[in-house]
PDB file of C-alpha atoms in Angstrom:
ATOM      1  CA  ASN A   1     -46.033 -38.160 244.998  1.00  0.00           C
ATOM      2  CA  PHE A   2     -43.392 -40.579 244.710  1.00  0.00           C
ATOM      3  CA  MET A   3     -40.213 -41.211 246.814  1.00  0.00           C
ATOM      4  CA  LEU A   4     -36.679 -41.629 245.791  1.00  0.00           C
ATOM      5  CA  THR A   5     -34.767 -44.627 247.929  1.00  0.00           C
ATOM      6  CA  GLN A   6     -31.312 -44.806 248.462  1.00  0.00           C
ATOM      7  CA  PRO A   7     -29.206 -47.015 250.432  1.00  0.00           C
ATOM      8  CA  HIS A   8     -28.387 -45.591 253.785  1.00  0.00           C
ATOM      9  CA  SER A   9     -24.700 -46.378 253.642  1.00  0.00           C
ATOM     10  CA  VAL A  10     -21.844 -47.794 251.069  1.00  0.00           C
ATOM     11  CA  SER A  11     -18.264 -48.222 251.873  1.00  0.00           C
ATOM     12  CA  GLU A  12     -15.153 -49.307 249.648  1.00  0.00           C
ATOM     13  CA  SER A  13     -11.853 -48.880 249.781  1.00  0.00           C
ATOM     14  CA  PRO A  14      -9.327 -46.206 247.688  1.00  0.00           C
ATOM     15  CA  GLY A  15      -8.940 -46.835 244.050  1.00  0.00           C
ATOM     16  CA  LYS A  16     -11.843 -48.810 243.646  1.00  0.00           C
ATOM     17  CA  THR A  17     -15.697 -48.149 241.951  1.00  0.00           C
ATOM     18  CA  VAL A  18     -18.566 -47.748 244.221  1.00  0.00           C
ATOM     19  CA  THR A  19     -22.189 -47.073 242.885  1.00  0.00           C
ATOM     20  CA  ILE A  20     -24.993 -45.456 244.666  1.00  0.00           C
ATOM     21  CA  SER A  21     -28.322 -46.050 243.428  1.00  0.00           C
ATOM     22  CA  CYS A  22     -31.561 -44.123 243.570  1.00  0.00           C
ATOM     23  CA  THR A  23     -34.773 -45.440 243.010  1.00  0.00           C
ATOM     24  CA  ARG A  24     -38.201 -44.119 242.000  1.00  0.00           C
ATOM     25  CA  SER A  25     -41.146 -45.596 244.036  1.00  0.00           C
ATOM     26  CA  SER A  26     -43.891 -44.358 241.091  1.00  0.00           C
ATOM     27  CA  GLY A  27     -43.701 -43.246 237.476  1.00  0.00           C
ATOM     28  CA  SER A  28     -40.590 -43.303 235.443  1.00  0.00           C
ATOM     29  CA  ILE A  29     -37.419 -42.417 236.377  1.00  0.00           C
ATOM     30  CA  ALA A  30     -36.903 -41.227 232.811  1.00  0.00           C
ATOM     31  CA  SER A  31     -39.671 -38.663 233.390  1.00  0.00           C
ATOM     32  CA  ASN A  32     -37.692 -35.894 235.162  1.00  0.00           C
ATOM     33  CA  TYR A  33     -33.999 -34.969 235.389  1.00  0.00           C
ATOM     34  CA  VAL A  34     -32.157 -36.633 238.299  1.00  0.00           C
ATOM     35  CA  GLN A  35     -29.403 -34.470 239.927  1.00  0.00           C
ATOM     36  CA  TRP A  36     -26.953 -35.892 242.610  1.00  0.00           C
ATOM     37  CA  TYR A  37     -25.232 -33.690 245.441  1.00  0.00           C
ATOM     38  CA  GLN A  38     -22.220 -34.288 247.519  1.00  0.00           C
ATOM     39  CA  GLN A  39     -22.163 -32.921 251.200  1.00  0.00           C
ATOM     40  CA  ARG A  40     -19.025 -33.196 253.128  1.00  0.00           C
ATOM     41  CA  PRO A  41     -19.444 -33.031 256.728  1.00  0.00           C
ATOM     42  CA  GLY A  42     -19.976 -29.375 257.977  1.00  0.00           C
ATOM     43  CA  SER A  43     -20.490 -28.107 254.284  1.00  0.00           C
ATOM     44  CA  ALA A  44     -23.282 -27.230 252.155  1.00  0.00           C
ATOM     45  CA  PRO A  45     -24.197 -29.577 249.018  1.00  0.00           C
ATOM     46  CA  THR A  46     -22.391 -29.360 245.844  1.00  0.00           C
ATOM     47  CA  THR A  47     -23.816 -30.726 242.399  1.00  0.00           C
ATOM     48  CA  VAL A  48     -21.573 -33.417 241.048  1.00  0.00           C
ATOM     49  CA  ILE A  49     -24.300 -34.597 238.358  1.00  0.00           C
ATOM     50  CA  TYR A  50     -27.012 -32.969 236.721  1.00  0.00           C
ATOM     51  CA  GLU A  51     -29.678 -33.605 234.038  1.00  0.00           C
ATOM     52  CA  ASP A  52     -29.056 -37.244 234.710  1.00  0.00           C
ATOM     53  CA  ASN A  53     -25.406 -37.587 233.474  1.00  0.00           C
ATOM     54  CA  GLN A  54     -23.877 -34.245 232.913  1.00  0.00           C
ATOM     55  CA  ARG A  55     -20.831 -33.310 235.236  1.00  0.00           C
ATOM     56  CA  PRO A  56     -20.595 -29.308 235.743  1.00  0.00           C
ATOM     57  CA  SER A  57     -17.085 -28.034 235.446  1.00  0.00           C
ATOM     58  CA  GLY A  58     -14.732 -28.704 237.848  1.00  0.00           C
ATOM     59  CA  VAL A  59     -16.250 -31.987 238.733  1.00  0.00           C
ATOM     60  CA  PRO A  60     -13.485 -35.027 237.857  1.00  0.00           C
ATOM     61  CA  ASP A  61     -14.721 -37.451 235.305  1.00  0.00           C
ATOM     62  CA  ARG A  62     -14.270 -40.115 238.165  1.00  0.00           C
ATOM     63  CA  PHE A  63     -17.874 -39.098 238.833  1.00  0.00           C
ATOM     64  CA  SER A  64     -20.655 -40.234 236.272  1.00  0.00           C
ATOM     65  CA  GLY A  65     -24.369 -40.542 236.511  1.00  0.00           C
ATOM     66  CA  SER A  66     -26.867 -42.779 234.649  1.00  0.00           C
ATOM     67  CA  ILE A  67     -30.319 -43.756 234.877  1.00  0.00           C
ATOM     68  CA  ASP A  68     -31.753 -47.571 234.265  1.00  0.00           C
ATOM     69  CA  SER A  69     -35.582 -47.564 232.989  1.00  0.00           C
ATOM     70  CA  SER A  70     -35.761 -51.667 233.873  1.00  0.00           C
ATOM     71  CA  SER A  71     -35.198 -50.926 237.537  1.00  0.00           C
ATOM     72  CA  ASN A  72     -36.585 -47.514 237.434  1.00  0.00           C
ATOM     73  CA  SER A  73     -33.418 -46.302 239.373  1.00  0.00           C
ATOM     74  CA  ALA A  74     -30.743 -43.578 238.561  1.00  0.00           C
ATOM     75  CA  SER A  75     -26.939 -44.282 239.707  1.00  0.00           C
ATOM     76  CA  LEU A  76     -24.107 -42.303 241.042  1.00  0.00           C
ATOM     77  CA  THR A  77     -20.628 -44.038 239.821  1.00  0.00           C
ATOM     78  CA  ILE A  78     -17.241 -43.254 241.558  1.00  0.00           C
ATOM     79  CA  SER A  79     -14.495 -44.416 240.377  1.00  0.00           C
ATOM     80  CA  GLY A  80     -10.752 -44.472 241.490  1.00  0.00           C
ATOM     81  CA  LEU A  81     -12.195 -43.723 244.815  1.00  0.00           C
ATOM     82  CA  LYS A  82      -9.962 -41.409 247.167  1.00  0.00           C
ATOM     83  CA  THR A  83     -10.419 -40.421 250.664  1.00  0.00           C
ATOM     84  CA  GLU A  84     -11.697 -36.810 250.009  1.00  0.00           C
ATOM     85  CA  ASP A  85     -14.730 -38.532 248.284  1.00  0.00           C
ATOM     86  CA  GLU A  86     -15.652 -39.417 251.690  1.00  0.00           C
ATOM     87  CA  ALA A  87     -19.225 -37.590 252.048  1.00  0.00           C
ATOM     88  CA  ASP A  88     -23.074 -37.892 252.138  1.00  0.00           C
ATOM     89  CA  TYR A  89     -24.749 -38.067 248.700  1.00  0.00           C
ATOM     90  CA  TYR A  90     -28.249 -37.085 247.714  1.00  0.00           C
ATOM     91  CA  CYS A  91     -30.263 -37.637 244.698  1.00  0.00           C
ATOM     92  CA  GLN A  92     -32.837 -35.195 243.511  1.00  0.00           C
ATOM     93  CA  SER A  93     -35.478 -34.993 240.933  1.00  0.00           C
ATOM     94  CA  TYR A  94     -38.948 -33.486 240.213  1.00  0.00           C
ATOM     95  CA  ASP A  95     -42.281 -34.585 240.562  1.00  0.00           C
ATOM     96  CA  SER A  96     -45.306 -34.095 238.175  1.00  0.00           C
ATOM     97  CA  SER A  97     -45.855 -30.706 240.087  1.00  0.00           C
ATOM     98  CA  ASN A  98     -42.514 -29.534 239.195  1.00  0.00           C
ATOM     99  CA  GLN A  99     -41.570 -29.600 242.960  1.00  0.00           C
ATOM    100  CA  MET A 100     -38.262 -31.021 243.986  1.00  0.00           C
ATOM    101  CA  VAL A 101     -37.770 -34.577 245.799  1.00  0.00           C
ATOM    102  CA  PHE A 102     -34.828 -35.622 247.498  1.00  0.00           C
ATOM    103  CA  GLY A 103     -33.500 -39.133 248.245  1.00  0.00           C
ATOM    104  CA  GLY A 104     -32.829 -39.728 251.795  1.00  0.00           C
ATOM    105  CA  GLY A 105     -28.888 -39.791 251.315  1.00  0.00           C
ATOM    106  CA  THR A 106     -26.055 -42.208 250.921  1.00  0.00           C
ATOM    107  CA  LYS A 107     -23.232 -42.008 253.845  1.00  0.00           C
ATOM    108  CA  LEU A 108     -20.072 -42.988 251.576  1.00  0.00           C
ATOM    109  CA  THR A 109     -16.957 -44.509 253.635  1.00  0.00           C
ATOM    110  CA  VAL A 110     -13.910 -44.451 251.763  1.00  0.00           C
ATOM    111  CA  LEU A 111     -11.546 -47.207 253.870  1.00  0.00           C
TER     112      LEU A 111
ATOM    113  CA  GLN B   1     -18.394 -15.549 241.112  1.00  0.00           C
ATOM    114  CA  VAL B   2     -21.734 -15.882 242.515  1.00  0.00           C
ATOM    115  CA  GLN B   3     -22.356 -15.738 246.220  1.00  0.00           C
ATOM    116  CA  LEU B   4     -25.207 -16.502 248.392  1.00  0.00           C
ATOM    117  CA  GLN B   5     -25.595 -15.389 252.113  1.00  0.00           C
ATOM    118  CA  GLU B   6     -28.053 -16.055 254.445  1.00  0.00           C
ATOM    119  CA  SER B   7     -29.243 -14.103 257.224  1.00  0.00           C
ATOM    120  CA  GLY B   8     -31.570 -14.291 260.210  1.00  0.00           C
ATOM    121  CA  PRO B   9     -32.291 -14.830 263.417  1.00  0.00           C
ATOM    122  CA  GLY B  10     -30.523 -18.145 265.004  1.00  0.00           C
ATOM    123  CA  LEU B  11     -33.330 -18.674 267.557  1.00  0.00           C
ATOM    124  CA  VAL B  12     -37.101 -18.656 266.947  1.00  0.00           C
ATOM    125  CA  LYS B  13     -39.852 -19.089 269.650  1.00  0.00           C
ATOM    126  CA  PRO B  14     -42.522 -21.631 269.167  1.00  0.00           C
ATOM    127  CA  SER B  15     -45.480 -20.696 267.540  1.00  0.00           C
ATOM    128  CA  GLU B  16     -43.768 -17.850 266.104  1.00  0.00           C
ATOM    129  CA  THR B  17     -42.387 -17.107 262.275  1.00  0.00           C
ATOM    130  CA  LEU B  18     -39.202 -17.981 261.059  1.00  0.00           C
ATOM    131  CA  SER B  19     -37.530 -14.976 258.736  1.00  0.00           C
ATOM    132  CA  LEU B  20     -34.378 -15.667 256.553  1.00  0.00           C
ATOM    133  CA  THR B  21     -33.067 -13.410 253.673  1.00  0.00           C
ATOM    134  CA  CYS B  22     -30.559 -14.727 251.311  1.00  0.00           C
ATOM    135  CA  THR B  23     -28.464 -12.284 249.462  1.00  0.00           C
ATOM    136  CA  VAL B  24     -27.160 -12.676 246.307  1.00  0.00           C
ATOM    137  CA  SER B  25     -23.662 -10.860 245.476  1.00  0.00           C
ATOM    138  CA  GLY B  26     -21.283 -11.219 242.418  1.00  0.00           C
ATOM    139  CA  GLY B  27     -24.376 -11.476 240.225  1.00  0.00           C
ATOM    140  CA  SER B  28     -28.055 -10.605 239.484  1.00  0.00           C
ATOM    141  CA  ILE B  29     -30.917 -12.227 240.847  1.00  0.00           C
ATOM    142  CA  SER B  30     -32.946 -11.867 237.282  1.00  0.00           C
ATOM    143  CA  SER B  31     -33.718 -14.526 235.247  1.00  0.00           C
ATOM    144  CA  TYR B  32     -32.962 -17.520 237.705  1.00  0.00           C
ATOM    145  CA  TYR B  33     -34.868 -19.330 240.005  1.00  0.00           C
ATOM    146  CA  TRP B  34     -34.212 -19.336 243.642  1.00  0.00           C
ATOM    147  CA  SER B  35     -34.526 -21.779 246.379  1.00  0.00           C
ATOM    148  CA  TRP B  36     -34.716 -22.795 249.992  1.00  0.00           C
ATOM    149  CA  ILE B  37     -33.560 -26.093 251.573  1.00  0.00           C
ATOM    150  CA  ARG B  38     -33.268 -27.201 254.961  1.00  0.00           C
ATOM    151  CA  GLN B  39     -31.442 -29.966 256.870  1.00  0.00           C
ATOM    152  CA  PRO B  40     -32.741 -31.100 260.541  1.00  0.00           C
ATOM    153  CA  PRO B  41     -29.876 -31.878 262.673  1.00  0.00           C
ATOM    154  CA  GLY B  42     -28.468 -35.390 261.183  1.00  0.00           C
ATOM    155  CA  LYS B  43     -30.665 -35.805 258.923  1.00  0.00           C
ATOM    156  CA  GLY B  44     -30.996 -35.163 255.099  1.00  0.00           C
ATOM    157  CA  LEU B  45     -32.141 -32.304 252.716  1.00  0.00           C
ATOM    158  CA  GLU B  46     -35.624 -31.329 252.408  1.00  0.00           C
ATOM    159  CA  TRP B  47     -36.832 -28.509 249.808  1.00  0.00           C
ATOM    160  CA  ILE B  48     -39.031 -25.825 250.618  1.00  0.00           C
ATOM    161  CA  GLY B  49     -39.630 -23.998 247.703  1.00  0.00           C
ATOM    162  CA  TYR B  50     -38.278 -21.936 244.788  1.00  0.00           C
ATOM    163  CA  ILE B  51     -39.129 -18.493 243.360  1.00  0.00           C
ATOM    164  CA  TYR B  52     -38.332 -16.995 239.901  1.00  0.00           C
ATOM    165  CA  TYR B  53     -36.988 -13.734 240.236  1.00  0.00           C
ATOM    166  CA  SER B  54     -40.711 -12.396 238.413  1.00  0.00           C
ATOM    167  CA  GLY B  55     -42.336 -13.987 241.297  1.00  0.00           C
ATOM    168  CA  SER B  56     -44.026 -17.061 240.723  1.00  0.00           C
ATOM    169  CA  THR B  57     -43.393 -19.556 243.219  1.00  0.00           C
ATOM    170  CA  ASN B  58     -43.856 -23.344 243.983  1.00  0.00           C
ATOM    171  CA  TYR B  59     -43.845 -24.992 247.550  1.00  0.00           C
ATOM    172  CA  ASN B  60     -43.359 -28.212 249.124  1.00  0.00           C
ATOM    173  CA  PRO B  61     -46.830 -29.607 249.532  1.00  0.00           C
ATOM    174  CA  SER B  62     -45.999 -30.554 253.391  1.00  0.00           C
ATOM    175  CA  LEU B  63     -44.860 -27.154 254.135  1.00  0.00           C
ATOM    176  CA  LYS B  64     -47.215 -24.757 251.916  1.00  0.00           C
ATOM    177  CA  SER B  65     -49.679 -23.650 254.410  1.00  0.00           C
ATOM    178  CA  ARG B  66     -46.915 -22.420 256.199  1.00  0.00           C
ATOM    179  CA  VAL B  67     -44.362 -20.984 253.742  1.00  0.00           C
ATOM    180  CA  THR B  68     -43.893 -17.658 251.747  1.00  0.00           C
ATOM    181  CA  ILE B  69     -40.874 -17.095 249.233  1.00  0.00           C
ATOM    182  CA  SER B  70     -40.784 -13.711 248.476  1.00  0.00           C
ATOM    183  CA  VAL B  71     -38.210 -11.546 245.888  1.00  0.00           C
ATOM    184  CA  ASP B  72     -37.140  -8.189 246.253  1.00  0.00           C
ATOM    185  CA  THR B  73     -34.877  -7.529 242.792  1.00  0.00           C
ATOM    186  CA  SER B  74     -33.968  -4.081 244.093  1.00  0.00           C
ATOM    187  CA  LYS B  75     -31.845  -5.576 246.951  1.00  0.00           C
ATOM    188  CA  ASN B  76     -30.948  -8.825 245.242  1.00  0.00           C
ATOM    189  CA  GLN B  77     -32.494 -10.713 248.045  1.00  0.00           C
ATOM    190  CA  PHE B  78     -34.946 -13.342 248.417  1.00  0.00           C
ATOM    191  CA  SER B  79     -36.671 -14.110 251.851  1.00  0.00           C
ATOM    192  CA  LEU B  80     -38.365 -17.293 253.234  1.00  0.00           C
ATOM    193  CA  LYS B  81     -40.961 -16.850 256.050  1.00  0.00           C
ATOM    194  CA  LEU B  82     -42.344 -20.144 258.036  1.00  0.00           C
ATOM    195  CA  SER B  83     -45.134 -19.486 260.136  1.00  0.00           C
ATOM    196  CA  SER B  84     -46.401 -21.569 263.461  1.00  0.00           C
ATOM    197  CA  VAL B  85     -42.898 -23.206 263.975  1.00  0.00           C
ATOM    198  CA  THR B  86     -42.231 -25.723 266.262  1.00  0.00           C
ATOM    199  CA  ALA B  87     -39.332 -27.756 267.302  1.00  0.00           C
ATOM    200  CA  ALA B  88     -39.191 -29.740 264.230  1.00  0.00           C
ATOM    201  CA  ASP B  89     -38.401 -26.955 262.232  1.00  0.00           C
ATOM    202  CA  THR B  90     -35.022 -26.888 263.878  1.00  0.00           C
ATOM    203  CA  ALA B  91     -32.623 -27.190 260.973  1.00  0.00           C
ATOM    204  CA  VAL B  92     -29.856 -25.541 258.854  1.00  0.00           C
ATOM    205  CA  TYR B  93     -31.545 -23.579 256.406  1.00  0.00           C
ATOM    206  CA  TYR B  94     -30.151 -23.024 252.913  1.00  0.00           C
ATOM    207  CA  CYS B  95     -30.539 -20.763 250.058  1.00  0.00           C
ATOM    208  CA  ALA B  96     -29.385 -21.716 246.545  1.00  0.00           C
ATOM    209  CA  ARG B  97     -29.699 -20.760 242.914  1.00  0.00           C
ATOM    210  CA  VAL B  98     -31.626 -23.058 240.629  1.00  0.00           C
ATOM    211  CA  THR B  99     -30.148 -23.211 236.820  1.00  0.00           C
ATOM    212  CA  GLY B 100     -30.624 -25.528 234.325  1.00  0.00           C
ATOM    213  CA  TYR B 101     -33.848 -27.058 232.975  1.00  0.00           C
ATOM    214  CA  CYS B 102     -36.169 -24.304 233.661  1.00  0.00           C
ATOM    215  CA  SER B 103     -38.780 -22.167 231.865  1.00  0.00           C
ATOM    216  CA  SER B 104     -40.224 -18.839 232.964  1.00  0.00           C
ATOM    217  CA  THR B 105     -43.509 -20.626 234.269  1.00  0.00           C
ATOM    218  CA  SER B 106     -41.615 -23.426 236.145  1.00  0.00           C
ATOM    219  CA  CYS B 107     -38.903 -25.395 236.809  1.00  0.00           C
ATOM    220  CA  LEU B 108     -38.888 -28.555 235.242  1.00  0.00           C
ATOM    221  CA  GLY B 109     -35.371 -30.261 235.797  1.00  0.00           C
ATOM    222  CA  GLY B 110     -33.040 -27.639 237.201  1.00  0.00           C
ATOM    223  CA  TYR B 111     -30.204 -27.916 239.494  1.00  0.00           C
ATOM    224  CA  MET B 112     -29.018 -26.134 242.144  1.00  0.00           C
ATOM    225  CA  ASP B 113     -25.563 -24.812 241.115  1.00  0.00           C
ATOM    226  CA  VAL B 114     -24.612 -21.922 243.677  1.00  0.00           C
ATOM    227  CA  TRP B 115     -25.324 -22.787 247.521  1.00  0.00           C
ATOM    228  CA  GLY B 116     -24.984 -20.712 250.669  1.00  0.00           C
ATOM    229  CA  LYS B 117     -23.117 -21.683 253.504  1.00  0.00           C
ATOM    230  CA  GLY B 118     -26.363 -22.438 255.314  1.00  0.00           C
ATOM    231  CA  THR B 119     -27.824 -20.717 258.858  1.00  0.00           C
ATOM    232  CA  THR B 120     -28.818 -22.938 262.064  1.00  0.00           C
ATOM    233  CA  VAL B 121     -32.165 -21.911 262.988  1.00  0.00           C
ATOM    234  CA  THR B 122     -33.203 -23.352 266.538  1.00  0.00           C
ATOM    235  CA  VAL B 123     -36.759 -22.961 267.611  1.00  0.00           C
ATOM    236  CA  SER B 124     -37.123 -23.015 271.290  1.00  0.00           C
ATOM    237  CA  SER B 125     -38.668 -21.174 274.127  1.00  0.00           C
TER     238      SER B 125
END
């Protein structure tokens, strides 16, 4: 099986842009769709990106997703940071047995 | 809109079986996959498994020997049983609906679009 590795934490100022990476340890990142979930403290996760780069309705276009085969990683980019974006973010994909795999999560601090 | 609600004991003794139910309201359990995910205190998300409304399942290999997920379409519910629990199974347990890139035989790339609020289960004597 493979692992999805995320930075433990990132921080940025309001109004700026931040990118969170999610690197797949083996196999191609393009083999299976990548999703991104936002989890605010004390709340259940919600989806901010699905199928690599699709936004569910209601998610602002400040959130975008991409994959990069050269680095075998997916990225979540949040532009125009707001304090309300402060949360934990998890990437998730599938393995060859169609089993879900989560990244370890990244704590975003907006200071 | 569709809502999910987890229910079950908040305290389970070591070596016993953890049992949780997720009730789906505002929509039908049919034609979707349904998943269980857990989160130990202060840690990240861990996928437990998913089930199609017809009953086919897929489990996390690390938990497969202890996990059973079942569905009751007449009650619009699906359930989780985790046997031989230890303190390491203490977590918030979430149920979720899986949608997107899924077929009738497996979920190839779907995502969780509706989540329950989660229920805390503590394993302790």
